[in-house]
Amino acid sequence: MTVPPRWRVLVANRGEIALRIMRACRDEGLETVAVYSDADRHAPFVRAADQAIRIGPPAPADSYLRIDALLAAAAESGADAVHPGYGFLSERAAFAQAVADAGLSFVGPSAAAIAAMGDKTSARRLMAAAGVPIVPGSADTLSDSDAAAAIAAGIGFPVLVKAVAGGGGKGMRVVRHPRELGAALTAASREAVKAFGDGRVYLEKYIERPRHVEIQILADHQRTIHVGERECSIQRRHQKLVEEAPSVAVTPALRERMGAAAIAAARAVGYRGAGTCEFLLGADGEFYFLEMNTRIQVEHPVTEAVYGVDLVREQLRIARGMPMSIPDGPVTPRGWAIECRITSEDPANGLLPSAGTITWIRAPAGPGVRWESGVESGSEVTLFYDSMLAKLIVHAADRPRAIDVMQRALAELVLVGVATNIPFHRRLLADLDFATGAIDIQFLERRADLLLPADDDATTTRLAIVAALLAEERRVSRRTGSPPVSTGDLNVARSAWRDTARRDALR
Ligand code: ADP
């Protein structure tokens, strides 16, 4: 057997996923190279790497999206491979190709597989040919509004206008009545030009109240397997906020059927590495292929928890020509895992991203808790990048207990300095409908109350302020030997802290 290469891996990403990938590299005995923009000079992921190279100013177009700058950094650092993470260039076929052309290994599928899945109408055609169920809709790009009207009438309203180059829910419009179709086509196309430089749109049947259930795929040079499902129905404007594994709606038999469809999808494009097939699952148990994400997903840790795998290490193994380390045979989930995405979205300001300095973070810990963060106390949060700061993942024996652990972990979590969606997560995890698992992708549209600021957010804020006060006191007294506030004030703060913590525990 040939000895797998001892690589130096350049991580073409930032934040929590860059750190996550570097940890996996270290676990595999591989060296790491960070690339960073000026805004990330002091970020934890930069310090975590063996080498770090500046690639440009803060704006992504001037740094993390610059293929030439990334390849120059790879040459300068002597990197053997590039891991793209998620977002940025991770699903850009041209990037995978440029990496290969530079004589480097790309930790991901081939450029051809990325391209085949990146165009939604071509992916739908390929999937239909491979026997994967797709949402009923137009086979091609729409030429004009008369053709669109005829197709829509054939599908039946409501229909969904979607961008061929779509991503992140952009260029999508729901149309409930024929007379709204023309305006929706124009609006979706205009949005798609702005977001992707490609205004082509097509039509799909709009499925009412489906769940978003996705299947994790792993493929090495011999086997293509599935590693179960994740339920990602808790979304706001088509952006996932909470994910779990397994799904309350998926029986072992359905898991095998969806798994087989996802494997067929991956094989149809000669897929290699880790990937995800997204499906809509109807209340009737019918499922439809949405798209394949040809990269690691944000929510991969919930799969790791219930299946006991390290998906990023598997990606690295496969890219190095090694077989995946997962034994043959059916995979069975153990227990339940939930992930909450902690974003710097301000509930008091229409959930728009907020910026500022994180003055203090207290990360949750204890049994069943995993904290994946790109930031630390002192980190600067800018508006240049995605608003996701960190992910909180819990794992317990079953769903009710996972909800308990998540509530405890959220109560322990303190993040001071920027507004976050932590209060939303606390309300959701305490919600009775969420507890029964009666969720679908329109759940948060119906329950907008969960997203808005509530009175009990004041409790969280108070807890955070007291925590920050105590932290500051410890820091200053360590430096100067004397506390910045009077002993009396500190006693009041400490008892307020204990009261709040106790009330949180009782809730
Ligand atoms: P994007 O690539 O922009 O993320 P997707 O095709 O993955 O687009 O769709 C994003 C989200 O939009 C899905 O998670 C789902 O919530 C919703 N969606 C997509 N297609 C449909 C459909 N045909 N019916 C109902 N909802 C849909």
mmCIF file of C-alpha atoms in Angstrom, residues 107-373:
data_model
loop_
_atom_site.group_PDB
_atom_site.id
_atom_site.type_symbol
_atom_site.label_atom_id
_atom_site.label_comp_id
_atom_site.label_asym_id
_atom_site.label_seq_id
_atom_site.Cartn_x
_atom_site.Cartn_y
_atom_site.Cartn_z
ATOM 1 C CA VAL A 107 -10.413 18.780 -0.845
ATOM 2 C CA GLY A 108 -13.760 18.266 -2.541
ATOM 3 C CA PRO A 109 -15.297 16.793 -5.679
ATOM 4 C CA SER A 110 -14.077 17.391 -9.239
ATOM 5 C CA ALA A 111 -14.781 20.669 -11.012
ATOM 6 C CA ALA A 112 -17.054 18.704 -13.375
ATOM 7 C CA ALA A 113 -19.189 17.368 -10.477
ATOM 8 C CA ILE A 114 -19.487 20.870 -8.976
ATOM 9 C CA ALA A 115 -20.505 22.320 -12.357
ATOM 10 C CA ALA A 116 -23.076 19.580 -12.993
ATOM 11 C CA MET A 117 -24.786 20.258 -9.650
ATOM 12 C CA GLY A 118 -24.363 24.048 -9.753
ATOM 13 C CA ASP A 119 -26.808 24.650 -12.584
ATOM 14 C CA LYS A 120 -30.245 23.814 -11.204
ATOM 15 C CA THR A 121 -31.954 22.896 -14.476
ATOM 16 C CA SER A 122 -29.082 20.662 -15.621
ATOM 17 C CA ALA A 123 -28.980 19.048 -12.157
ATOM 18 C CA ARG A 124 -32.747 18.397 -12.354
ATOM 19 C CA ARG A 125 -32.346 16.736 -15.762
ATOM 20 C CA LEU A 126 -29.461 14.573 -14.506
ATOM 21 C CA MET A 127 -31.373 13.574 -11.385
ATOM 22 C CA ALA A 128 -34.537 12.701 -13.287
ATOM 23 C CA ALA A 129 -32.440 10.477 -15.586
ATOM 24 C CA ALA A 130 -30.862 8.805 -12.523
ATOM 25 C CA GLY A 131 -34.302 8.012 -11.090
ATOM 26 C CA VAL A 132 -34.096 10.579 -8.282
ATOM 27 C CA PRO A 133 -37.514 12.175 -7.602
ATOM 28 C CA ILE A 134 -37.520 15.911 -8.434
ATOM 29 C CA VAL A 135 -40.113 18.611 -7.762
ATOM 30 C CA PRO A 136 -42.493 18.835 -10.767
ATOM 31 C CA GLY A 137 -41.568 21.852 -12.869
ATOM 32 C CA SER A 138 -40.150 23.196 -16.106
ATOM 33 C CA ALA A 139 -37.337 21.202 -17.686
ATOM 34 C CA ASP A 140 -35.680 24.290 -19.117
ATOM 35 C CA THR A 141 -35.041 27.952 -18.595
ATOM 36 C CA LEU A 142 -38.152 30.031 -19.305
ATOM 37 C CA SER A 143 -37.998 31.887 -22.597
ATOM 38 C CA ASP A 144 -40.894 34.346 -22.174
ATOM 39 C CA SER A 145 -43.895 34.999 -19.965
ATOM 40 C CA ASP A 146 -46.395 33.277 -22.325
ATOM 41 C CA ALA A 147 -44.382 30.047 -22.200
ATOM 42 C CA ALA A 148 -44.113 30.471 -18.410
ATOM 43 C CA ALA A 149 -47.883 30.914 -18.073
ATOM 44 C CA ALA A 150 -48.527 27.731 -20.050
ATOM 45 C CA ILE A 151 -46.053 25.735 -17.955
ATOM 46 C CA ALA A 152 -47.427 27.160 -14.695
ATOM 47 C CA ALA A 153 -50.957 26.190 -15.704
ATOM 48 C CA GLY A 154 -49.696 22.673 -16.401
ATOM 49 C CA ILE A 155 -47.952 22.387 -13.002
ATOM 50 C CA GLY A 156 -50.845 24.025 -11.127
ATOM 51 C CA PHE A 157 -50.613 26.967 -8.721
ATOM 52 C CA PRO A 158 -48.933 27.828 -6.419
ATOM 53 C CA VAL A 159 -45.645 27.756 -8.316
ATOM 54 C CA LEU A 160 -42.162 28.892 -7.362
ATOM 55 C CA VAL A 161 -39.960 30.952 -9.692
ATOM 56 C CA LYS A 162 -36.335 29.942 -9.105
ATOM 57 C CA ALA A 163 -32.975 31.154 -10.390
ATOM 58 C CA VAL A 164 -31.012 28.584 -12.397
ATOM 59 C CA ALA A 165 -27.811 29.769 -10.697
ATOM 60 C CA GLY A 166 -29.636 30.085 -7.330
ATOM 61 C CA GLY A 167 -28.141 29.933 -3.870
ATOM 62 C CA GLY A 168 -29.100 31.149 -0.413
ATOM 63 C CA GLY A 169 -32.738 31.502 -1.399
ATOM 64 C CA LYS A 170 -31.984 34.423 -3.747
ATOM 65 C CA GLY A 171 -33.966 34.865 -6.959
ATOM 66 C CA MET A 172 -36.983 32.941 -5.622
ATOM 67 C CA ARG A 173 -40.639 34.038 -5.746
ATOM 68 C CA VAL A 174 -43.807 32.197 -4.734
ATOM 69 C CA VAL A 175 -46.686 32.790 -7.161
ATOM 70 C CA ARG A 176 -50.181 31.901 -5.993
ATOM 71 C CA HIS A 177 -52.212 33.380 -8.865
ATOM 72 C CA PRO A 178 -51.646 33.517 -12.656
ATOM 73 C CA ARG A 179 -51.891 37.321 -12.706
ATOM 74 C CA GLU A 180 -48.850 37.597 -10.361
ATOM 75 C CA LEU A 181 -46.610 35.487 -12.581
ATOM 76 C CA GLY A 182 -45.257 38.210 -14.892
ATOM 77 C CA ALA A 183 -44.112 40.495 -12.079
ATOM 78 C CA ALA A 184 -42.563 37.570 -10.164
ATOM 79 C CA LEU A 185 -40.533 36.493 -13.213
ATOM 80 C CA THR A 186 -39.155 39.993 -13.652
ATOM 81 C CA ALA A 187 -38.343 40.414 -9.953
ATOM 82 C CA ALA A 188 -36.692 36.980 -9.579
ATOM 83 C CA SER A 189 -34.648 37.471 -12.724
ATOM 84 C CA ARG A 190 -33.497 40.923 -11.660
ATOM 85 C CA GLU A 191 -32.473 39.605 -8.226
ATOM 86 C CA ALA A 192 -30.619 36.690 -9.854
ATOM 87 C CA VAL A 193 -28.662 39.036 -12.134
ATOM 88 C CA LYS A 194 -27.627 41.037 -9.099
ATOM 89 C CA ALA A 195 -26.646 38.005 -7.006
ATOM 90 C CA PHE A 196 -25.172 35.623 -9.593
ATOM 91 C CA GLY A 197 -24.732 37.627 -12.803
ATOM 92 C CA ASP A 198 -27.172 35.179 -14.421
ATOM 93 C CA GLY A 199 -30.839 36.071 -14.770
ATOM 94 C CA ARG A 200 -32.147 32.731 -16.058
ATOM 95 C CA VAL A 201 -35.151 31.412 -14.128
ATOM 96 C CA TYR A 202 -37.379 28.315 -14.209
ATOM 97 C CA LEU A 203 -40.550 27.089 -12.491
ATOM 98 C CA GLU A 204 -41.213 24.477 -9.811
ATOM 99 C CA LYS A 205 -44.375 23.376 -8.083
ATOM 100 C CA TYR A 206 -44.511 25.144 -4.714
ATOM 101 C CA ILE A 207 -44.774 22.407 -2.108
ATOM 102 C CA GLU A 208 -46.897 23.532 0.872
ATOM 103 C CA ARG A 209 -45.506 23.001 4.343
ATOM 104 C CA PRO A 210 -42.769 20.477 3.531
ATOM 105 C CA ARG A 211 -39.872 19.620 5.792
ATOM 106 C CA HIS A 212 -36.320 20.272 4.630
ATOM 107 C CA VAL A 213 -34.543 16.949 5.087
ATOM 108 C CA GLU A 214 -31.061 16.419 3.681
ATOM 109 C CA ILE A 215 -28.899 13.331 3.341
ATOM 110 C CA GLN A 216 -25.168 13.334 4.070
ATOM 111 C CA ILE A 217 -23.088 11.525 1.463
ATOM 112 C CA LEU A 218 -19.521 10.240 1.582
ATOM 113 C CA ALA A 219 -17.793 8.780 -1.459
ATOM 114 C CA ASP A 220 -14.241 7.480 -1.727
ATOM 115 C CA HIS A 221 -12.671 5.812 -4.771
ATOM 116 C CA GLN A 222 -14.562 2.597 -4.028
ATOM 117 C CA ARG A 223 -17.757 3.230 -2.112
ATOM 118 C CA THR A 224 -20.561 5.798 -2.013
ATOM 119 C CA ILE A 225 -22.515 5.701 1.251
ATOM 120 C CA HIS A 226 -25.055 7.862 3.048
ATOM 121 C CA VAL A 227 -24.666 8.919 6.671
ATOM 122 C CA GLY A 228 -28.324 9.542 7.472
ATOM 123 C CA GLU A 229 -30.436 12.675 7.437
ATOM 124 C CA ARG A 230 -30.528 16.105 9.004
ATOM 125 C CA GLU A 231 -33.762 18.029 9.471
ATOM 126 C CA CYS A 232 -33.294 21.732 8.690
ATOM 127 C CA SER A 233 -36.882 23.003 8.629
ATOM 128 C CA ILE A 234 -36.310 25.852 11.079
ATOM 129 C CA GLN A 235 -35.481 28.529 8.512
ATOM 130 C CA ARG A 236 -35.959 32.244 8.151
ATOM 131 C CA ARG A 237 -36.070 33.547 4.581
ATOM 132 C CA HIS A 238 -34.706 30.192 3.373
ATOM 133 C CA GLN A 239 -31.731 30.451 5.750
ATOM 134 C CA LYS A 240 -31.336 27.604 8.226
ATOM 135 C CA LEU A 241 -31.210 28.562 11.905
ATOM 136 C CA VAL A 242 -31.611 25.260 13.764
ATOM 137 C CA GLU A 243 -30.803 21.761 12.523
ATOM 138 C CA GLU A 244 -31.158 18.324 14.036
ATOM 139 C CA ALA A 245 -30.321 14.685 13.422
ATOM 140 C CA PRO A 246 -32.136 12.429 13.028
ATOM 141 C CA SER A 247 -35.542 13.791 11.873
ATOM 142 C CA VAL A 248 -38.766 12.960 13.715
ATOM 143 C CA ALA A 249 -40.369 12.430 10.293
ATOM 144 C CA VAL A 250 -37.910 9.835 9.022
ATOM 145 C CA THR A 251 -38.421 6.139 9.755
ATOM 146 C CA PRO A 252 -35.603 3.644 9.127
ATOM 147 C CA ALA A 253 -37.369 2.564 5.919
ATOM 148 C CA LEU A 254 -37.697 6.155 4.649
ATOM 149 C CA ARG A 255 -34.041 6.797 5.606
ATOM 150 C CA GLU A 256 -32.999 3.926 3.374
ATOM 151 C CA ARG A 257 -35.160 5.168 0.474
ATOM 152 C CA MET A 258 -33.892 8.747 0.747
ATOM 153 C CA GLY A 259 -30.345 7.460 1.285
ATOM 154 C CA ALA A 260 -30.568 5.347 -1.870
ATOM 155 C CA ALA A 261 -31.819 8.368 -3.862
ATOM 156 C CA ALA A 262 -28.934 10.507 -2.554
ATOM 157 C CA ILE A 263 -26.402 7.796 -3.432
ATOM 158 C CA ALA A 264 -27.875 7.603 -6.957
ATOM 159 C CA ALA A 265 -27.587 11.401 -7.226
ATOM 160 C CA ALA A 266 -23.925 11.344 -6.177
ATOM 161 C CA ARG A 267 -23.071 8.470 -8.519
ATOM 162 C CA ALA A 268 -24.727 10.255 -11.441
ATOM 163 C CA VAL A 269 -22.033 12.950 -11.311
ATOM 164 C CA GLY A 270 -19.108 10.742 -10.264
ATOM 165 C CA TYR A 271 -19.045 12.341 -6.843
ATOM 166 C CA ARG A 272 -16.002 12.080 -4.560
ATOM 167 C CA GLY A 273 -15.760 13.367 -0.976
ATOM 168 C CA ALA A 274 -18.443 14.689 1.381
ATOM 169 C CA GLY A 275 -21.644 16.149 -0.067
ATOM 170 C CA THR A 276 -25.265 16.728 0.804
ATOM 171 C CA CYS A 277 -28.462 16.025 -1.094
ATOM 172 C CA GLU A 278 -31.239 18.351 -0.026
ATOM 173 C CA PHE A 279 -34.827 17.132 -0.277
ATOM 174 C CA LEU A 280 -38.256 18.511 0.467
ATOM 175 C CA LEU A 281 -40.258 15.940 2.407
ATOM 176 C CA GLY A 282 -44.029 16.312 2.089
ATOM 177 C CA ALA A 283 -46.506 15.531 4.856
ATOM 178 C CA ASP A 284 -47.505 12.496 2.736
ATOM 179 C CA GLY A 285 -43.986 11.009 2.945
ATOM 180 C CA GLU A 286 -43.177 11.898 -0.693
ATOM 181 C CA PHE A 287 -39.745 13.473 -1.112
ATOM 182 C CA TYR A 288 -38.244 15.576 -3.895
ATOM 183 C CA PHE A 289 -34.614 16.397 -4.736
ATOM 184 C CA LEU A 290 -33.856 20.111 -4.320
ATOM 185 C CA GLU A 291 -30.126 20.368 -4.894
ATOM 186 C CA MET A 292 -26.788 18.840 -4.026
ATOM 187 C CA ASN A 293 -24.330 20.905 -2.017
ATOM 188 C CA THR A 294 -20.892 19.845 -3.152
ATOM 189 C CA ARG A 295 -19.036 20.799 0.036
ATOM 190 C CA ILE A 296 -19.096 20.436 3.812
ATOM 191 C CA GLN A 297 -22.286 21.933 5.316
ATOM 192 C CA VAL A 298 -22.534 24.328 8.258
ATOM 193 C CA GLU A 299 -24.708 21.784 10.081
ATOM 194 C CA HIS A 300 -22.378 18.774 9.644
ATOM 195 C CA PRO A 301 -21.718 18.422 13.425
ATOM 196 C CA VAL A 302 -25.203 17.024 14.168
ATOM 197 C CA THR A 303 -24.435 14.112 11.842
ATOM 198 C CA GLU A 304 -21.022 13.685 13.465
ATOM 199 C CA ALA A 305 -22.665 13.469 16.887
ATOM 200 C CA VAL A 306 -25.261 10.807 16.117
ATOM 201 C CA TYR A 307 -23.111 8.700 13.798
ATOM 202 C CA GLY A 308 -19.779 9.046 15.640
ATOM 203 C CA VAL A 309 -17.874 10.191 12.543
ATOM 204 C CA ASP A 310 -15.570 13.113 11.797
ATOM 205 C CA LEU A 311 -16.711 14.290 8.380
ATOM 206 C CA VAL A 312 -13.832 16.722 7.828
ATOM 207 C CA ARG A 313 -11.254 14.031 8.623
ATOM 208 C CA GLU A 314 -13.076 11.759 6.167
ATOM 209 C CA GLN A 315 -12.877 14.534 3.540
ATOM 210 C CA LEU A 316 -9.124 14.773 4.099
ATOM 211 C CA ARG A 317 -8.665 10.985 3.996
ATOM 212 C CA ILE A 318 -10.597 10.686 0.730
ATOM 213 C CA ALA A 319 -8.725 13.595 -0.871
ATOM 214 C CA ARG A 320 -5.432 11.909 0.072
ATOM 215 C CA GLY A 321 -6.506 8.748 -1.739
ATOM 216 C CA MET A 322 -7.283 6.779 1.419
ATOM 217 C CA PRO A 323 -10.499 4.812 1.949
ATOM 218 C CA MET A 324 -13.074 6.349 4.285
ATOM 219 C CA SER A 325 -12.846 4.914 7.802
ATOM 220 C CA ILE A 326 -16.561 4.046 8.095
ATOM 221 C CA PRO A 327 -17.196 0.294 8.007
ATOM 222 C CA ASP A 328 -19.509 -1.287 5.459
ATOM 223 C CA GLY A 329 -23.140 -1.927 6.360
ATOM 224 C CA PRO A 330 -26.154 0.114 7.379
ATOM 225 C CA VAL A 331 -25.526 3.124 9.637
ATOM 226 C CA THR A 332 -27.779 3.705 12.647
ATOM 227 C CA PRO A 333 -28.116 7.009 14.510
ATOM 228 C CA ARG A 334 -27.315 7.011 18.227
ATOM 229 C CA GLY A 335 -29.334 9.491 20.266
ATOM 230 C CA TRP A 336 -30.284 12.982 19.109
ATOM 231 C CA ALA A 337 -28.298 16.083 18.175
ATOM 232 C CA ILE A 338 -29.412 19.694 17.724
ATOM 233 C CA GLU A 339 -27.475 22.696 16.417
ATOM 234 C CA CYS A 340 -28.293 26.378 16.985
ATOM 235 C CA ARG A 341 -26.596 28.896 14.720
ATOM 236 C CA ILE A 342 -25.551 31.886 16.802
ATOM 237 C CA THR A 343 -25.692 34.944 14.553
ATOM 238 C CA SER A 344 -25.067 38.649 15.142
ATOM 239 C CA GLU A 345 -28.610 39.449 14.003
ATOM 240 C CA ASP A 346 -30.331 42.049 16.113
ATOM 241 C CA PRO A 347 -33.918 41.148 17.118
ATOM 242 C CA ALA A 348 -34.541 44.767 18.136
ATOM 243 C CA ASN A 349 -33.541 45.955 14.663
ATOM 244 C CA GLY A 350 -35.505 43.735 12.281
ATOM 245 C CA LEU A 351 -32.875 40.983 12.618
ATOM 246 C CA LEU A 352 -30.398 42.982 10.568
ATOM 247 C CA PRO A 353 -26.734 42.080 11.150
ATOM 248 C CA SER A 354 -25.110 44.026 13.980
ATOM 249 C CA ALA A 355 -21.457 44.969 14.309
ATOM 250 C CA GLY A 356 -19.155 45.837 17.202
ATOM 251 C CA THR A 357 -16.622 44.382 19.591
ATOM 252 C CA ILE A 358 -17.434 41.237 21.523
ATOM 253 C CA THR A 359 -16.371 42.315 24.975
ATOM 254 C CA TRP A 360 -16.887 38.942 26.578
ATOM 255 C CA ILE A 361 -17.935 35.404 25.698
ATOM 256 C CA ARG A 362 -18.633 32.664 28.148
ATOM 257 C CA ALA A 363 -18.937 29.451 26.119
ATOM 258 C CA PRO A 364 -21.216 26.698 27.396
ATOM 259 C CA ALA A 365 -19.610 23.394 28.348
ATOM 260 C CA GLY A 366 -20.435 20.143 30.108
ATOM 261 C CA PRO A 367 -21.796 16.767 28.992
ATOM 262 C CA GLY A 368 -23.121 16.631 25.440
ATOM 263 C CA VAL A 369 -22.105 20.169 24.479
ATOM 264 C CA ARG A 370 -19.936 21.211 21.520
ATOM 265 C CA TRP A 371 -19.092 24.857 20.871
ATOM 266 C CA GLU A 372 -17.721 25.773 17.431
ATOM 267 C CA SER A 373 -16.832 29.445 17.366
#
